Short mmCIF file of C-alpha atoms and ligand atoms in Angstrom, two decimals:
data_model
loop_
_atom_site.label_atom_id
_atom_site.label_comp_id
_atom_site.label_asym_id
_atom_site.label_seq_id
_atom_site.Cartn_x
_atom_site.Cartn_y
_atom_site.Cartn_z
CA MET A 1 36.39 3.23 3.30
CA SER A 2 33.62 0.58 3.60
CA ASN A 3 34.12 -2.11 6.31
CA VAL A 4 32.12 -4.21 4.37
CA PRO A 5 34.01 -7.58 3.13
CA GLU A 6 34.29 -8.14 -0.52
CA TYR A 7 33.10 -12.02 0.29
CA ALA A 8 31.14 -14.30 2.22
CA ILE A 9 32.80 -17.56 2.96
CA LEU A 10 30.20 -20.74 2.65
CA LYS A 11 31.77 -23.86 3.55
CA VAL A 12 29.26 -26.86 2.34
CA GLY A 13 29.92 -30.07 1.30
CA GLY A 14 33.15 -30.34 1.94
CA ARG A 15 34.24 -26.97 -0.04
CA GLU A 16 34.54 -23.46 0.75
CA ILE A 17 33.19 -21.48 -1.66
CA LYS A 18 33.45 -17.33 -1.84
CA LEU A 19 29.73 -15.56 -2.12
CA PRO A 20 29.96 -11.91 -3.19
CA VAL A 21 28.81 -9.42 -0.87
CA VAL A 22 26.69 -6.32 -2.17
CA GLU A 23 26.20 -2.92 -0.25
CA GLY A 24 23.66 -0.39 -0.79
CA THR A 25 23.55 3.11 -0.67
CA GLU A 26 22.40 3.37 3.03
CA GLY A 27 24.96 0.68 4.68
CA GLU A 28 22.25 -2.58 3.84
CA LYS A 29 24.16 -5.67 3.74
CA ALA A 30 23.89 -8.83 1.42
CA ILE A 31 25.45 -12.02 0.53
CA ASP A 32 24.81 -12.21 -3.42
CA ILE A 33 23.36 -16.16 -3.35
CA ALA A 34 22.38 -15.97 -7.49
CA GLY A 35 25.24 -18.83 -8.05
CA LEU A 36 25.18 -20.73 -5.15
CA ARG A 37 22.84 -24.10 -6.15
CA LYS A 38 25.07 -23.90 -9.68
CA GLU A 39 27.99 -24.00 -7.98
CA THR A 40 27.31 -26.24 -5.07
CA GLY A 41 23.75 -27.93 -5.38
CA TYR A 42 22.65 -26.24 -2.36
CA VAL A 43 19.38 -23.50 -2.50
CA THR A 44 18.69 -21.49 0.68
CA LEU A 45 15.42 -21.57 2.55
CA ASP A 46 13.21 -18.30 3.52
CA PRO A 47 9.97 -19.10 3.28
CA SER A 48 7.76 -15.83 3.68
CA PHE A 49 11.23 -13.71 2.32
CA MET A 50 11.78 -13.06 6.57
CA ASN A 51 15.54 -12.31 5.09
CA THR A 52 15.38 -11.96 1.23
CA ALA A 53 16.69 -8.71 -0.78
CA ALA A 54 14.18 -9.64 -4.10
CA CYS A 55 15.84 -6.18 -6.03
CA PHE A 56 17.83 -3.56 -6.31
CA SER A 57 15.72 -0.33 -5.74
CA LYS A 58 16.19 3.23 -5.97
CA ILE A 59 12.41 4.16 -4.68
CA THR A 60 11.48 3.91 -1.29
CA PHE A 61 14.30 3.10 1.87
CA VAL A 62 12.54 2.11 5.40
CA ASP A 63 14.98 1.79 8.31
CA GLY A 64 12.35 -0.16 10.64
CA GLU A 65 14.34 -0.26 13.80
CA GLN A 66 15.19 3.74 13.15
CA GLY A 67 11.49 4.28 12.22
CA ILE A 68 12.72 6.15 9.34
CA LEU A 69 11.23 6.31 5.50
CA ARG A 70 12.15 8.13 2.26
CA TYR A 71 10.67 8.58 -0.97
CA ARG A 72 12.98 9.03 -3.37
CA GLY A 73 15.92 10.11 -0.63
CA ILE A 74 13.26 12.86 0.87
CA PRO A 75 11.80 12.39 4.05
CA ILE A 76 8.64 11.27 4.65
CA GLU A 77 7.53 14.00 7.25
CA GLU A 78 9.04 17.07 4.37
CA LEU A 79 6.82 15.23 1.53
CA VAL A 80 3.41 15.73 3.89
CA LYS A 81 4.37 19.45 4.31
CA LEU A 82 4.19 19.62 0.39
CA GLY A 83 0.92 18.37 0.87
CA SER A 84 0.48 17.62 -2.97
CA PHE A 85 -0.04 13.64 -3.90
CA VAL A 86 -0.26 14.07 -7.26
CA LYS A 87 3.43 16.13 -6.87
CA VAL A 88 4.77 12.99 -4.33
CA ALA A 89 2.99 10.66 -7.11
CA TYR A 90 5.16 11.98 -10.07
CA LEU A 91 8.29 12.03 -7.59
CA LEU A 92 7.80 8.03 -7.14
CA VAL A 93 7.17 7.13 -10.62
CA ASN A 94 9.93 9.80 -12.35
CA GLY A 95 12.36 10.06 -9.34
CA ASN A 96 12.59 14.01 -9.45
CA LEU A 97 10.09 16.00 -7.79
CA PRO A 98 8.13 17.99 -11.01
CA THR A 99 9.42 21.39 -12.29
CA PRO A 100 6.02 23.51 -12.45
CA GLU A 101 5.98 22.97 -16.36
CA GLN A 102 6.24 19.31 -15.27
CA SER A 103 3.62 19.20 -13.29
CA ARG A 104 1.42 21.34 -15.53
CA LYS A 105 2.03 17.92 -18.22
CA PHE A 106 1.33 15.48 -15.76
CA SER A 107 -1.90 17.34 -14.39
CA GLN A 108 -3.27 17.30 -17.64
CA LEU A 109 -2.33 13.75 -18.43
CA LEU A 110 -4.06 13.42 -14.78
CA ASN A 111 -7.32 15.13 -16.56
CA VAL A 112 -7.49 13.82 -20.35
CA ASN A 113 -7.34 10.24 -18.57
CA SER A 114 -10.14 10.52 -15.94
CA LEU A 115 -13.09 9.53 -17.78
CA LEU A 116 -14.32 6.15 -17.44
CA HIS A 117 -15.11 4.15 -20.71
CA GLU A 118 -18.99 4.48 -21.15
CA ASP A 119 -19.31 0.93 -22.06
CA MET A 120 -17.28 0.17 -18.51
CA ARG A 121 -19.48 2.05 -16.36
CA HIS A 122 -21.84 -0.77 -17.21
CA PHE A 123 -20.23 -3.49 -16.09
CA PHE A 124 -20.77 -1.73 -12.58
CA ASP A 125 -24.52 -2.94 -12.73
CA HIS A 126 -23.62 -6.37 -13.34
CA PHE A 127 -22.26 -6.50 -9.58
CA PRO A 128 -23.95 -8.57 -6.56
CA GLN A 129 -25.80 -5.79 -4.13
CA GLY A 130 -23.27 -5.58 -1.78
CA ALA A 131 -19.65 -6.97 -3.16
CA HIS A 132 -16.61 -5.67 -2.11
CA PRO A 133 -15.53 -2.30 -3.70
CA MET A 134 -12.26 -4.05 -3.53
CA HIS A 135 -13.06 -7.02 -5.80
CA ILE A 136 -15.29 -4.88 -7.68
CA LEU A 137 -12.01 -2.39 -8.54
CA SER A 138 -9.64 -5.31 -9.58
CA THR A 139 -11.84 -6.28 -11.49
CA MET A 140 -12.36 -3.43 -13.17
CA ILE A 141 -8.44 -2.73 -13.52
CA ASN A 142 -8.49 -6.19 -15.10
CA ALA A 143 -10.86 -4.32 -17.75
CA LEU A 144 -8.91 -2.18 -18.43
CA ALA A 145 -6.14 -4.01 -20.64
CA ALA A 146 -9.55 -4.85 -23.08
CA PHE A 147 -10.27 -1.23 -23.89
CA TYR A 148 -7.03 -0.02 -23.65
CA PRO A 149 -4.66 -2.53 -25.21
CA ASN A 150 -1.23 -2.81 -26.37
CA VAL A 151 -0.20 -2.36 -22.78
CA ASP A 152 1.80 -6.06 -23.38
CA LEU A 153 5.70 -5.33 -22.58
CA ARG A 154 6.91 -7.19 -26.16
CA SER A 155 3.61 -5.04 -27.66
CA MET A 156 3.60 -1.73 -26.02
CA THR A 157 2.96 0.83 -28.47
CA GLU A 158 1.29 3.75 -25.70
CA ASP A 159 4.20 5.50 -23.61
CA ILE A 160 4.09 5.26 -20.22
CA ASP A 161 3.47 8.47 -19.06
CA THR A 162 -0.19 8.09 -20.46
CA SER A 163 -0.72 4.57 -19.00
CA THR A 164 0.57 6.12 -15.24
CA ALA A 165 -1.78 8.78 -15.44
CA ARG A 166 -4.81 6.77 -17.03
CA LEU A 167 -4.27 4.44 -13.97
CA ILE A 168 -3.94 6.61 -11.23
CA SER A 169 -7.15 9.03 -12.57
CA ILE A 170 -9.50 6.78 -13.74
CA VAL A 171 -8.64 4.38 -10.57
CA ARG A 172 -9.46 7.19 -8.51
CA THR A 173 -13.34 7.45 -11.22
CA MET A 174 -14.37 4.03 -10.42
CA ALA A 175 -13.50 4.13 -6.70
CA ALA A 176 -16.31 7.01 -6.84
CA VAL A 177 -18.27 5.02 -9.12
CA ALA A 178 -17.96 1.77 -7.39
CA TYR A 179 -19.06 3.51 -4.20
CA LYS A 180 -22.26 5.39 -5.76
CA LYS A 181 -23.65 2.74 -7.63
CA SER A 182 -23.42 0.74 -4.34
CA ILE A 183 -26.05 3.43 -2.35
CA GLY A 184 -27.78 3.96 -5.62
CA GLU A 185 -27.04 6.82 -6.15
CA PRO A 186 -26.11 8.50 -9.96
CA ILE A 187 -22.74 9.13 -11.07
CA VAL A 188 -20.66 12.03 -10.73
CA TYR A 189 -17.99 12.45 -13.22
CA PRO A 190 -14.80 13.89 -13.02
CA ARG A 191 -14.02 17.85 -13.67
CA HIS A 192 -11.02 19.52 -14.71
CA ASP A 193 -11.23 22.64 -12.45
CA LEU A 194 -11.11 20.26 -9.26
CA LYS A 195 -7.73 18.98 -8.18
CA TYR A 196 -6.81 15.18 -7.44
CA CYS A 197 -8.45 14.69 -3.60
CA ALA A 198 -10.52 17.27 -3.98
CA ASN A 199 -12.33 15.69 -7.49
CA PHE A 200 -12.39 12.51 -5.74
CA LEU A 201 -14.18 14.03 -2.83
CA ASN A 202 -16.71 15.85 -5.07
CA MET A 203 -16.81 12.84 -7.21
CA MET A 204 -18.38 11.03 -3.43
CA PHE A 205 -20.52 13.19 -2.29
CA ASP A 206 -21.54 15.65 -4.82
CA SER A 207 -25.34 14.34 -5.30
CA PRO A 208 -28.06 16.57 -7.74
CA VAL A 209 -30.60 17.09 -4.93
CA ALA A 210 -26.81 18.09 -2.31
CA PRO A 211 -24.48 19.46 -4.12
CA TYR A 212 -21.40 19.19 -2.38
CA SER A 213 -18.46 21.88 -1.69
CA VAL A 214 -14.87 20.55 -0.62
CA ARG A 215 -13.53 21.89 2.65
CA PRO A 216 -10.11 22.60 1.98
CA GLU A 217 -9.09 20.66 5.86
CA ALA A 218 -10.38 17.55 4.25
CA GLU A 219 -8.08 17.93 0.98
CA ARG A 220 -5.69 18.65 3.12
CA VAL A 221 -6.04 15.93 5.39
CA LEU A 222 -6.84 13.02 2.50
CA ASN A 223 -3.20 14.32 0.50
CA ILE A 224 -1.99 13.57 3.54
CA LEU A 225 -3.21 10.03 3.64
CA PHE A 226 -2.23 9.47 0.45
CA ILE A 227 1.19 10.82 0.22
CA LEU A 228 1.54 8.93 3.70
CA HIS A 229 0.77 5.45 2.04
CA ALA A 230 1.89 6.29 -1.38
CA ASP A 231 4.77 3.64 -1.13
CA HIS A 232 6.62 0.77 1.19
CA GLU A 233 9.31 -0.58 -0.98
CA GLN A 234 9.08 -4.59 -1.44
CA ASN A 235 5.39 -5.15 0.73
CA CYS A 236 2.89 -8.28 0.06
CA SER A 237 1.24 -6.13 -2.96
CA THR A 238 4.41 -4.92 -4.36
CA THR A 239 6.10 -7.83 -4.36
CA ALA A 240 3.05 -9.11 -6.44
CA ILE A 241 3.47 -6.49 -8.78
CA ARG A 242 6.79 -7.21 -9.33
CA THR A 243 6.38 -11.11 -9.52
CA VAL A 244 3.27 -10.92 -11.58
CA GLY A 245 4.50 -8.34 -13.90
CA SER A 246 8.74 -10.37 -14.49
CA ALA A 247 6.49 -12.90 -16.52
CA GLN A 248 5.71 -9.40 -19.30
CA VAL A 249 1.86 -9.47 -18.06
CA ASN A 250 0.21 -6.73 -19.33
CA LEU A 251 0.54 -3.42 -16.82
CA TYR A 252 -3.09 -3.32 -16.01
CA ALA A 253 -3.62 -7.45 -14.79
CA THR A 254 -0.28 -6.65 -12.85
CA ILE A 255 -1.82 -4.07 -10.96
CA SER A 256 -4.73 -5.60 -10.44
CA ALA A 257 -2.61 -9.07 -8.87
CA GLY A 258 -1.20 -5.78 -6.90
CA MET A 259 -4.74 -5.03 -5.73
CA SER A 260 -5.88 -8.33 -4.49
CA ALA A 261 -2.67 -9.11 -2.36
CA LEU A 262 -3.78 -5.40 -0.92
CA SER A 263 -7.42 -6.36 -0.17
CA GLY A 264 -5.85 -9.08 2.75
CA PRO A 265 -6.63 -8.62 6.25
CA LEU A 266 -2.74 -8.83 7.17
CA HIS A 267 -1.97 -6.02 4.66
CA GLY A 268 -4.51 -3.09 3.42
CA GLY A 269 -7.44 -5.02 4.65
CA ALA A 270 -6.14 -4.01 7.90
CA ASN A 271 -7.73 -0.50 8.20
CA GLN A 272 -11.25 -1.59 8.14
CA GLU A 273 -10.57 -4.33 10.66
CA VAL A 274 -8.57 -1.78 12.93
CA ILE A 275 -12.34 -0.03 13.15
CA GLU A 276 -14.22 -3.06 13.54
CA MET A 277 -12.07 -4.27 16.42
CA LEU A 278 -12.27 -0.46 17.56
CA LYS A 279 -15.78 -0.70 17.64
CA MET A 280 -15.90 -4.28 19.14
CA ILE A 281 -13.99 -3.29 22.12
CA GLU A 282 -15.62 -0.03 22.67
CA ALA A 283 -19.26 -1.89 22.57
CA ASP A 284 -17.92 -4.42 25.15
CA GLY A 285 -16.10 -1.71 27.61
CA ASN A 286 -13.02 -3.83 28.43
CA VAL A 287 -10.03 -2.97 26.73
CA LYS A 288 -8.28 -5.12 29.09
CA LYS A 289 -10.05 -8.19 27.49
CA TYR A 290 -8.88 -7.76 24.66
CA ILE A 291 -4.89 -7.46 24.98
CA ASN A 292 -5.31 -10.59 26.79
CA MET A 293 -6.93 -12.01 23.56
CA ALA A 294 -4.11 -10.35 21.76
CA LYS A 295 -1.49 -12.40 23.57
CA ASP A 296 -3.55 -15.47 23.66
CA LYS A 297 -1.45 -18.20 21.70
CA ASN A 298 -4.93 -19.86 21.50
CA SER A 299 -6.89 -17.04 20.11
CA PRO A 300 -6.52 -16.12 16.07
CA PHE A 301 -7.67 -12.66 17.74
CA ARG A 302 -4.80 -10.13 16.94
CA LEU A 303 -4.46 -6.90 17.42
CA MET A 304 -5.50 -4.87 14.19
CA GLY A 305 -3.27 -1.97 13.11
CA PHE A 306 -0.08 -3.21 15.43
CA GLY A 307 3.05 -4.75 14.29
CA HIS A 308 5.10 -4.75 11.49
CA ARG A 309 7.07 -7.16 9.14
CA VAL A 310 9.93 -4.43 9.29
CA TYR A 311 9.27 -1.33 11.68
CA LYS A 312 10.62 -2.82 15.12
CA THR A 313 9.89 0.94 16.37
CA TYR A 314 6.49 3.01 15.55
CA ASP A 315 5.60 3.31 12.39
CA PRO A 316 6.32 7.17 11.04
CA ARG A 317 3.30 7.44 9.12
CA ALA A 318 1.19 6.11 12.59
CA ALA A 319 2.83 8.92 14.15
CA ILE A 320 2.24 11.65 11.60
CA ILE A 321 -1.70 9.87 11.12
CA LYS A 322 -2.26 9.92 14.64
CA LYS A 323 -1.62 13.58 14.45
CA GLU A 324 -3.34 14.97 11.95
CA CYS A 325 -5.91 12.65 12.94
CA HIS A 326 -6.11 14.59 16.33
CA ALA A 327 -6.02 18.52 14.56
CA PHE A 328 -8.52 16.92 11.74
CA LEU A 329 -11.71 16.30 14.13
CA GLN A 330 -10.76 19.28 16.32
CA ALA A 331 -10.70 21.51 13.25
CA MET A 332 -14.15 19.77 11.73
CA ASP A 333 -15.57 19.90 15.33
CA ILE A 334 -15.97 15.99 15.02
CA GLN A 335 -16.59 13.91 18.33
CA ASP A 336 -15.36 9.98 17.20
CA SER A 337 -15.45 8.35 20.43
CA LEU A 338 -13.64 5.06 18.42
CA LEU A 339 -10.33 7.79 19.04
CA GLU A 340 -10.66 7.48 22.80
CA VAL A 341 -10.99 3.93 22.14
CA ALA A 342 -7.93 4.06 20.14
CA TRP A 343 -5.49 6.30 22.46
CA GLU A 344 -6.93 3.44 25.51
CA VAL A 345 -5.38 0.53 23.44
CA GLU A 346 -2.40 2.01 22.61
CA LYS A 347 -1.49 2.91 25.45
CA ALA A 348 -2.42 -0.32 27.02
CA ALA A 349 -0.63 -2.04 24.51
CA LEU A 350 2.63 0.38 24.75
CA GLU A 351 2.60 -0.58 28.71
CA ASP A 352 2.28 -4.79 28.14
CA GLU A 353 5.36 -6.87 28.85
CA TYR A 354 4.04 -8.97 25.45
CA PHE A 355 3.95 -6.05 23.44
CA ILE A 356 7.26 -3.92 24.38
CA THR A 357 9.55 -7.29 24.20
CA ARG A 358 8.37 -7.99 20.12
CA ASN A 359 8.04 -4.34 19.42
CA LEU A 360 4.54 -4.32 18.24
CA TYR A 361 3.67 -0.95 17.60
CA PRO A 362 0.93 1.03 16.20
CA ASN A 363 1.24 0.62 12.33
CA VAL A 364 -0.21 3.25 9.57
CA ASP A 365 -3.54 1.27 9.72
CA PHE A 366 -4.19 1.89 13.49
CA TYR A 367 -5.52 6.00 12.96
CA THR A 368 -6.21 5.74 9.13
CA GLY A 369 -9.95 4.18 9.58
CA ILE A 370 -10.55 7.09 12.20
CA LEU A 371 -9.86 10.00 9.65
CA TYR A 372 -11.80 8.26 7.04
CA ARG A 373 -14.52 8.14 8.80
CA ALA A 374 -14.15 11.72 9.75
CA LEU A 375 -14.15 12.40 6.15
CA GLY A 376 -17.70 10.13 4.97
CA ILE A 377 -15.57 7.86 3.79
CA PRO A 378 -17.15 4.05 4.63
CA GLU A 379 -16.15 1.14 6.00
CA ASP A 380 -16.01 -1.01 2.76
CA MET A 381 -13.87 1.81 1.13
CA PHE A 382 -10.98 2.47 3.50
CA THR A 383 -8.94 -0.57 1.70
CA VAL A 384 -10.00 1.62 -1.72
CA MET A 385 -8.23 4.31 -0.94
CA PHE A 386 -5.03 2.59 0.31
CA ALA A 387 -5.03 0.99 -2.88
CA LEU A 388 -5.95 4.26 -4.80
CA ALA A 389 -2.47 5.70 -2.67
CA ARG A 390 -0.49 2.80 -3.58
CA LEU A 391 -1.01 3.35 -7.45
CA PRO A 392 1.87 5.21 -7.81
CA GLY A 393 4.36 3.45 -5.77
CA TRP A 394 3.40 0.22 -7.77
CA ILE A 395 3.51 1.77 -11.22
CA ALA A 396 6.86 2.72 -9.87
CA HIS A 397 8.49 -0.39 -9.33
CA TRP A 398 7.10 -2.19 -12.77
CA LYS A 399 8.91 0.63 -14.17
CA GLU A 400 11.75 0.27 -12.47
CA MET A 401 11.01 -3.67 -12.45
CA ILE A 402 11.02 -3.68 -16.77
CA GLY A 403 13.57 -1.36 -17.12
CA GLY A 404 15.86 -3.62 -14.79
CA ASN A 405 16.37 -6.85 -16.96
CA THR A 406 14.36 -8.74 -14.64
CA LYS A 407 14.37 -12.11 -14.86
CA ILE A 408 10.58 -14.04 -14.74
CA VAL A 409 10.74 -14.76 -10.65
CA ARG A 410 10.60 -18.12 -10.45
CA PRO A 411 11.29 -19.19 -7.05
CA ARG A 412 12.42 -22.54 -6.08
CA GLN A 413 11.08 -25.09 -3.23
CA ILE A 414 12.13 -27.84 -0.95
CA TYR A 415 10.05 -31.05 -1.68
CA ILE A 416 8.73 -32.84 0.90
CA GLY A 417 6.49 -35.44 -0.70
CA LYS A 418 5.94 -38.66 -1.97
CA THR A 419 9.06 -40.27 -3.14
CA LEU A 420 8.38 -43.15 -6.27
CA ASP A 421 9.21 -45.92 -3.78
CA GLN A 422 6.43 -44.40 -1.37
CA ILE A 423 3.88 -44.84 -3.74
N1 CMC B 501 -1.12 -9.20 17.68
C1 CMC B 501 -0.74 -9.57 18.60
N2 CMC B 501 0.79 -10.05 18.20
C2 CMC B 501 1.12 -10.14 17.15
C3 CMC B 501 0.92 -8.78 16.17
C4 CMC B 501 -0.27 -8.23 16.86
N3 CMC B 501 -1.67 -7.86 15.59
N4 CMC B 501 1.60 -8.82 15.51
C5 CMC B 501 2.54 -9.52 15.44
N5 CMC B 501 1.87 -10.53 16.48
C6 CMC B 501 3.14 -11.48 17.51
C7 CMC B 501 3.41 -12.55 16.97
O1 CMC B 501 2.19 -13.59 17.13
C8 CMC B 501 3.91 -13.06 16.94
O2 CMC B 501 4.48 -13.63 18.81
P1 CMC B 501 5.71 -14.50 18.57
O3 CMC B 501 6.99 -14.21 18.49
O4 CMC B 501 5.51 -14.75 20.34
O5 CMC B 501 5.16 -16.31 18.15
C9 CMC B 501 5.55 -12.24 16.67
O6 CMC B 501 4.53 -11.10 16.93
C10 CMC B 501 5.86 -11.79 15.62
O7 CMC B 501 5.01 -11.65 14.71
P2 CMC B 501 4.53 -12.34 13.20
O8 CMC B 501 3.23 -12.49 13.33
O9 CMC B 501 5.62 -13.45 13.59
O10 CMC B 501 5.40 -11.11 12.07
P3 CMC B 501 5.26 -10.67 10.84
O11 CMC B 501 6.05 -9.39 10.56
O12 CMC B 501 4.99 -12.24 10.04
O13 CMC B 501 3.92 -10.13 10.77
C11 CMC B 501 2.14 -8.54 10.14
C12 CMC B 501 3.35 -8.70 10.62
C13 CMC B 501 2.08 -6.70 10.40
C14 CMC B 501 1.40 -9.59 9.48
C15 CMC B 501 1.55 -8.85 12.03
O14 CMC B 501 2.39 -7.87 12.82
C16 CMC B 501 0.19 -8.80 12.13
O15 CMC B 501 -1.16 -9.59 12.02
N6 CMC B 501 -0.90 -7.36 12.80
C17 CMC B 501 -1.65 -7.12 12.59
C18 CMC B 501 -2.56 -7.21 11.32
C19 CMC B 501 -2.01 -5.30 10.87
O16 CMC B 501 -2.01 -4.69 11.32
N7 CMC B 501 -1.72 -5.03 9.17
C20 CMC B 501 -1.03 -4.15 8.75
C21 CMC B 501 -0.14 -4.40 8.56
S1 CMC B 501 0.74 -2.71 8.11
C22 CMC B 501 0.04 -2.32 6.57
C23 CMC B 501 0.04 -2.76 5.32
O17 CMC B 501 1.06 -3.64 5.47
O18 CMC B 501 -0.55 -3.12 4.77
#
């Protein structure tokens, strides 16, 4: 028997009203205030959604106090052992791990939809030199709706499995093309004989003059990185997806909105900023100075890759990446002095009263950049890697949202501007 009350009692404006209490399957309790304004004239105020559950969801469970992350009920540690990003993508989007037959069909769909439309290829020629790949990618994804129409909810004639596979497969091709264009090399087309992550590495690093062969260690570690980033419930970009999608915008424009949200330095853009920060600290040789700067309220500097809205303990993804990072560098015989700087920064922060009292621990972005560097991925592609990995999560949330009879997202506000008699 649950000891959760059926109602919460609110006294306001001389009235007492009962608000229903709901409880999730993992014991999260919420007071349902949807009818509050109608009954009392009051709204609730919660800027930045610090304490608001915006939906019901069956996709991902996070317990930020205990450091637990599960997709569709399966612990992240188990999914990492599975070693297949494509299977985890299927799990997120469809709700179950694929049977061998479902795996075969999904891989086939990914292969069939991996090629970029030839006319879209020319778009890449017109971005200015030095354009950030995240900006290029969000533009290109938006353009997909023009090439593959009928993804508007009201007139969707294409089945969701095809749109899903196209996004997961083609965005990977776009990312590699954006990179090749940025370094002035001919693009490499996707190959049906390579698996998802190996295919991406091949498109990134193969060249007519120096054929590339994918190392199994690299393929394995990329699968792990992608699995760890594949979903994280109602984060900023997923909330953007659910908000934009609720207006029944087409799927590609919706995903493009998520990409834009992810590019911010407080969100997915942090992985690139971590490396820039570690380089700065290494050049300066003074870890303490940067710890002090991060604590100084007069300085805008923050320890990038530290802190999280939900995790108040070690981010379980960061724990896995830290271990994999060390193992991969050793296996590949790569020396990266930034890994030692990262260890030093982490140690200094975790011993410091400021970070201890605020529960600030390394998050997923703290060690990922070092792994991406070891894989040969350039820094301005780090957030793109995050975006590729997050696609199944975004699509799963979009699918759940459109299947759930969602109303258009439209928060209220408390107006504090001029009144008529003040003008
Ligand atoms: N360095 C120094 N102080 C920090 C940091 C940090 N990285 N993060 C939080 N704080 C302090 C903050 O100043 C505040 O102190 P006080 O209570 O004295 O005002 C307290 O800790 C609470 O922080 P907050 O900003 O209110 O927390 P939030 O939940 O709004 O922000 C965050 C979460 C992730 C945006 C923030 O921790 C941050 O800016 N971290 C650095 C950027 C980063 O690593 N982002 C990646 C997040 S994980 C992956 C993803 O979401 O994409």
